[in-house]
């Protein structure tokens, strides 16, 4: 535009945000901040901007749904189903664990008796004196005791032939006793060679390594039985596993 004086004039567009609101009592920075907030076209949508972006982007919307689903609490039906499943598993596993524990207890006690029998044989050889392994059928206690030799008994005979002297408690040396006991869930069975009505059963181990032939059984709460047989020539013990029905 050319004025009457011949000079060219240019119009300048005012790009300021417009008239500032009433600013009495406020600083210039506060007034500018209020103006920017008033002219922001997205201010009204600001609280929902995150949801708008999530809806516009498929991947973000899927992730948000997954997050909401994961944060959801368990329902009562789901808890009852889990509890029923746990009870079902416990009813199946518990009996098997109990039987395994009972079998393990019988095996452990049978191995302990074998160790005591081997100790009695070793004591007889080392001390050159007869040792006797004594137990009560139907009970759970057993012991190793030293037996007087025929030379120490005036007018006596060999212990392996004199059954009367085997029943005499005076033949034992109490100071050299070694008493043991099975666990409360295990007990001794009477072997086939034990006379009916016998309250005690004895196995003799002699200084030459031999022993009296014998077989004893150890049983527990399970149906498993451990039979221990004594070899009369070597005095060694052999253990076999069986069941009550056999």
PDB file of N, CA and C in Angstrom, residues 180-231:
ATOM      1  N   UNK A 180      19.597-103.419  71.876  1.00  0.00           N
ATOM      2  CA  UNK A 180      19.081-102.568  70.801  1.00  0.00           C
ATOM      3  C   UNK A 180      17.568-102.734  70.727  1.00  0.00           C
ATOM      4  N   UNK A 181      16.946-101.901  69.927  1.00  0.00           N
ATOM      5  CA  UNK A 181      15.495-101.944  69.803  1.00  0.00           C
ATOM      6  C   UNK A 181      15.077-101.468  68.419  1.00  0.00           C
ATOM      7  N   UNK A 182      14.095-102.190  67.854  1.00  0.00           N
ATOM      8  CA  UNK A 182      13.524-101.769  66.586  1.00  0.00           C
ATOM      9  C   UNK A 182      12.635-100.549  66.798  1.00  0.00           C
ATOM     10  N   UNK A 183      12.298 -99.892  65.721  1.00  0.00           N
ATOM     11  CA  UNK A 183      11.353 -98.781  65.821  1.00  0.00           C
ATOM     12  C   UNK A 183       9.978 -99.312  66.212  1.00  0.00           C
ATOM     13  N   UNK A 184       9.138 -98.423  66.710  1.00  0.00           N
ATOM     14  CA  UNK A 184       7.832 -98.837  67.232  1.00  0.00           C
ATOM     15  C   UNK A 184       6.931 -99.431  66.154  1.00  0.00           C
ATOM     16  N   UNK A 185       7.198 -99.166  64.889  1.00  0.00           N
ATOM     17  CA  UNK A 185       6.361 -99.681  63.806  1.00  0.00           C
ATOM     18  C   UNK A 185       6.849-101.016  63.257  1.00  0.00           C
ATOM     19  N   UNK A 186       7.911-101.603  63.825  1.00  0.00           N
ATOM     20  CA  UNK A 186       8.477-102.866  63.341  1.00  0.00           C
ATOM     21  C   UNK A 186       8.573-103.860  64.488  1.00  0.00           C
ATOM     22  N   UNK A 187       8.536-105.154  64.153  1.00  0.00           N
ATOM     23  CA  UNK A 187       8.679-106.203  65.154  1.00  0.00           C
ATOM     24  C   UNK A 187       9.211-107.470  64.484  1.00  0.00           C
ATOM     25  N   UNK A 188       9.648-108.414  65.329  1.00  0.00           N
ATOM     26  CA  UNK A 188      10.227-109.674  64.853  1.00  0.00           C
ATOM     27  C   UNK A 188       9.121-110.701  64.617  1.00  0.00           C
ATOM     28  N   UNK A 189       9.322-111.524  63.583  1.00  0.00           N
ATOM     29  CA  UNK A 189       8.463-112.670  63.329  1.00  0.00           C
ATOM     30  C   UNK A 189       9.183-113.946  63.743  1.00  0.00           C
ATOM     31  N   UNK A 190       8.402-114.933  64.082  1.00  0.00           N
ATOM     32  CA  UNK A 190       8.975-116.218  64.486  1.00  0.00           C
ATOM     33  C   UNK A 190       9.279-117.053  63.247  1.00  0.00           C
ATOM     34  N   UNK A 191      10.509-117.550  63.160  1.00  0.00           N
ATOM     35  CA  UNK A 191      10.895-118.395  62.046  1.00  0.00           C
ATOM     36  C   UNK A 191      10.274-119.779  62.133  1.00  0.00           C
ATOM     37  N   UNK A 192      10.375-120.523  61.030  1.00  0.00           N
ATOM     38  CA  UNK A 192       9.753-121.849  60.974  1.00  0.00           C
ATOM     39  C   UNK A 192      10.431-122.844  61.901  1.00  0.00           C
ATOM     40  N   UNK A 193      11.723-122.633  62.210  1.00  0.00           N
ATOM     41  CA  UNK A 193      12.453-123.580  63.036  1.00  0.00           C
ATOM     42  C   UNK A 193      12.317-123.295  64.530  1.00  0.00           C
ATOM     43  N   UNK A 194      11.629-122.222  64.909  1.00  0.00           N
ATOM     44  CA  UNK A 194      11.473-121.885  66.325  1.00  0.00           C
ATOM     45  C   UNK A 194      10.316-122.692  66.900  1.00  0.00           C
ATOM     46  N   UNK A 195      10.514-123.383  68.010  1.00  0.00           N
ATOM     47  CA  UNK A 195       9.435-124.177  68.612  1.00  0.00           C
ATOM     48  C   UNK A 195       8.279-123.284  69.042  1.00  0.00           C
ATOM     49  N   UNK A 196       7.078-123.823  68.964  1.00  0.00           N
ATOM     50  CA  UNK A 196       5.902-123.062  69.383  1.00  0.00           C
ATOM     51  C   UNK A 196       5.945-122.849  70.892  1.00  0.00           C
ATOM     52  N   UNK A 197       5.564-121.693  71.327  1.00  0.00           N
ATOM     53  CA  UNK A 197       5.567-121.367  72.749  1.00  0.00           C
ATOM     54  C   UNK A 197       6.875-120.800  73.249  1.00  0.00           C
ATOM     55  N   UNK A 198       7.895-120.725  72.415  1.00  0.00           N
ATOM     56  CA  UNK A 198       9.182-120.177  72.852  1.00  0.00           C
ATOM     57  C   UNK A 198       9.062-118.667  73.010  1.00  0.00           C
ATOM     58  N   UNK A 199       9.533-118.170  74.147  1.00  0.00           N
ATOM     59  CA  UNK A 199       9.464-116.729  74.418  1.00  0.00           C
ATOM     60  C   UNK A 199      10.702-115.990  73.934  1.00  0.00           C
ATOM     61  N   UNK A 200      11.827-116.693  73.821  1.00  0.00           N
ATOM     62  CA  UNK A 200      13.066-116.078  73.362  1.00  0.00           C
ATOM     63  C   UNK A 200      13.679-116.929  72.261  1.00  0.00           C
ATOM     64  N   UNK A 201      14.321-116.276  71.334  1.00  0.00           N
ATOM     65  CA  UNK A 201      15.051-116.965  70.272  1.00  0.00           C
ATOM     66  C   UNK A 201      16.488-116.478  70.302  1.00  0.00           C
ATOM     67  N   UNK A 202      17.417-117.420  70.135  1.00  0.00           N
ATOM     68  CA  UNK A 202      18.840-117.094  70.241  1.00  0.00           C
ATOM     69  C   UNK A 202      19.602-117.648  69.040  1.00  0.00           C
ATOM     70  N   UNK A 203      20.618-116.879  68.646  1.00  0.00           N
ATOM     71  CA  UNK A 203      21.546-117.294  67.597  1.00  0.00           C
ATOM     72  C   UNK A 203      22.942-117.240  68.203  1.00  0.00           C
ATOM     73  N   UNK A 204      23.654-118.375  68.162  1.00  0.00           N
ATOM     74  CA  UNK A 204      24.984-118.452  68.774  1.00  0.00           C
ATOM     75  C   UNK A 204      26.058-118.281  67.700  1.00  0.00           C
ATOM     76  N   UNK A 205      27.042-117.454  68.025  1.00  0.00           N
ATOM     77  CA  UNK A 205      28.220-117.246  67.179  1.00  0.00           C
ATOM     78  C   UNK A 205      29.448-117.728  67.950  1.00  0.00           C
ATOM     79  N   UNK A 206      30.217-118.620  67.308  1.00  0.00           N
ATOM     80  CA  UNK A 206      31.330-119.278  67.978  1.00  0.00           C
ATOM     81  C   UNK A 206      32.672-118.690  67.522  1.00  0.00           C
ATOM     82  N   UNK A 207      33.741-118.904  68.314  1.00  0.00           N
ATOM     83  CA  UNK A 207      35.053-118.314  67.995  1.00  0.00           C
ATOM     84  C   UNK A 207      35.632-118.763  66.660  1.00  0.00           C
ATOM     85  N   UNK A 208      35.229-119.923  66.156  1.00  0.00           N
ATOM     86  CA  UNK A 208      35.768-120.385  64.875  1.00  0.00           C
ATOM     87  C   UNK A 208      35.035-119.791  63.674  1.00  0.00           C
ATOM     88  N   UNK A 209      34.113-118.867  63.904  1.00  0.00           N
ATOM     89  CA  UNK A 209      33.397-118.211  62.817  1.00  0.00           C
ATOM     90  C   UNK A 209      32.087-118.864  62.437  1.00  0.00           C
ATOM     91  N   UNK A 210      31.786-120.019  63.003  1.00  0.00           N
ATOM     92  CA  UNK A 210      30.525-120.685  62.694  1.00  0.00           C
ATOM     93  C   UNK A 210      29.403-120.131  63.574  1.00  0.00           C
ATOM     94  N   UNK A 211      28.190-120.546  63.277  1.00  0.00           N
ATOM     95  CA  UNK A 211      27.025-120.083  64.032  1.00  0.00           C
ATOM     96  C   UNK A 211      25.930-121.127  63.923  1.00  0.00           C
ATOM     97  N   UNK A 212      24.918-120.975  64.736  1.00  0.00           N
ATOM     98  CA  UNK A 212      23.756-121.854  64.641  1.00  0.00           C
ATOM     99  C   UNK A 212      22.863-121.380  63.495  1.00  0.00           C
ATOM    100  N   UNK A 213      22.304-122.349  62.760  1.00  0.00           N
ATOM    101  CA  UNK A 213      21.430-122.010  61.643  1.00  0.00           C
ATOM    102  C   UNK A 213      20.137-121.388  62.173  1.00  0.00           C
ATOM    103  N   UNK A 214      19.759-120.299  61.554  1.00  0.00           N
ATOM    104  CA  UNK A 214      18.577-119.602  62.057  1.00  0.00           C
ATOM    105  C   UNK A 214      18.008-118.719  60.948  1.00  0.00           C
ATOM    106  N   UNK A 215      16.725-118.444  61.063  1.00  0.00           N
ATOM    107  CA  UNK A 215      16.044-117.502  60.177  1.00  0.00           C
ATOM    108  C   UNK A 215      15.055-116.682  60.990  1.00  0.00           C
ATOM    109  N   UNK A 216      15.139-115.377  60.855  1.00  0.00           N
ATOM    110  CA  UNK A 216      14.208-114.482  61.548  1.00  0.00           C
ATOM    111  C   UNK A 216      13.611-113.502  60.545  1.00  0.00           C
ATOM    112  N   UNK A 217      12.433-113.018  60.873  1.00  0.00           N
ATOM    113  CA  UNK A 217      11.742-112.073  60.000  1.00  0.00           C
ATOM    114  C   UNK A 217      11.476-110.758  60.709  1.00  0.00           C
ATOM    115  N   UNK A 218      11.521-109.691  59.952  1.00  0.00           N
ATOM    116  CA  UNK A 218      11.224-108.350  60.465  1.00  0.00           C
ATOM    117  C   UNK A 218      10.119-107.775  59.597  1.00  0.00           C
ATOM    118  N   UNK A 219       9.053-107.352  60.229  1.00  0.00           N
ATOM    119  CA  UNK A 219       7.893-106.840  59.522  1.00  0.00           C
ATOM    120  C   UNK A 219       7.481-105.510  60.143  1.00  0.00           C
ATOM    121  N   UNK A 220       6.798-104.703  59.348  1.00  0.00           N
ATOM    122  CA  UNK A 220       6.326-103.403  59.826  1.00  0.00           C
ATOM    123  C   UNK A 220       4.885-103.175  59.433  1.00  0.00           C
ATOM    124  N   UNK A 221       4.480-101.912  59.398  1.00  0.00           N
ATOM    125  CA  UNK A 221       3.107-101.578  59.049  1.00  0.00           C
ATOM    126  C   UNK A 221       2.791-101.922  57.598  1.00  0.00           C
ATOM    127  N   UNK A 222       3.790-101.905  56.735  1.00  0.00           N
ATOM    128  CA  UNK A 222       3.581-102.286  55.337  1.00  0.00           C
ATOM    129  C   UNK A 222       3.516-103.809  55.221  1.00  0.00           C
ATOM    130  N   UNK A 223       3.152-104.291  54.039  1.00  0.00           N
ATOM    131  CA  UNK A 223       3.051-105.735  53.809  1.00  0.00           C
ATOM    132  C   UNK A 223       4.403-106.376  53.540  1.00  0.00           C
ATOM    133  N   UNK A 224       5.458-105.607  53.565  1.00  0.00           N
ATOM    134  CA  UNK A 224       6.782-106.118  53.226  1.00  0.00           C
ATOM    135  C   UNK A 224       7.439-106.775  54.433  1.00  0.00           C
ATOM    136  N   UNK A 225       8.110-107.904  54.202  1.00  0.00           N
ATOM    137  CA  UNK A 225       8.833-108.648  55.237  1.00  0.00           C
ATOM    138  C   UNK A 225      10.274-108.827  54.778  1.00  0.00           C
ATOM    139  N   UNK A 226      11.198-108.676  55.710  1.00  0.00           N
ATOM    140  CA  UNK A 226      12.611-108.934  55.442  1.00  0.00           C
ATOM    141  C   UNK A 226      13.022-110.168  56.248  1.00  0.00           C
ATOM    142  N   UNK A 227      13.397-111.226  55.523  1.00  0.00           N
ATOM    143  CA  UNK A 227      13.872-112.455  56.157  1.00  0.00           C
ATOM    144  C   UNK A 227      15.394-112.440  56.192  1.00  0.00           C
ATOM    145  N   UNK A 228      15.948-112.713  57.361  1.00  0.00           N
ATOM    146  CA  UNK A 228      17.401-112.760  57.547  1.00  0.00           C
ATOM    147  C   UNK A 228      17.778-114.187  57.929  1.00  0.00           C
ATOM    148  N   UNK A 229      18.611-114.797  57.108  1.00  0.00           N
ATOM    149  CA  UNK A 229      19.047-116.180  57.336  1.00  0.00           C
ATOM    150  C   UNK A 229      20.520-116.190  57.723  1.00  0.00           C
ATOM    151  N   UNK A 230      20.875-117.074  58.652  1.00  0.00           N
ATOM    152  CA  UNK A 230      22.253-117.218  59.134  1.00  0.00           C
ATOM    153  C   UNK A 230      22.847-118.490  58.541  1.00  0.00           C
ATOM    154  N   UNK A 231      23.986-118.364  57.883  1.00  0.00           N
ATOM    155  CA  UNK A 231      24.708-119.517  57.346  1.00  0.00           C
ATOM    156  C   UNK A 231      25.496-120.164  58.481  1.00  0.00           C
TER     157      UNK A 231
END
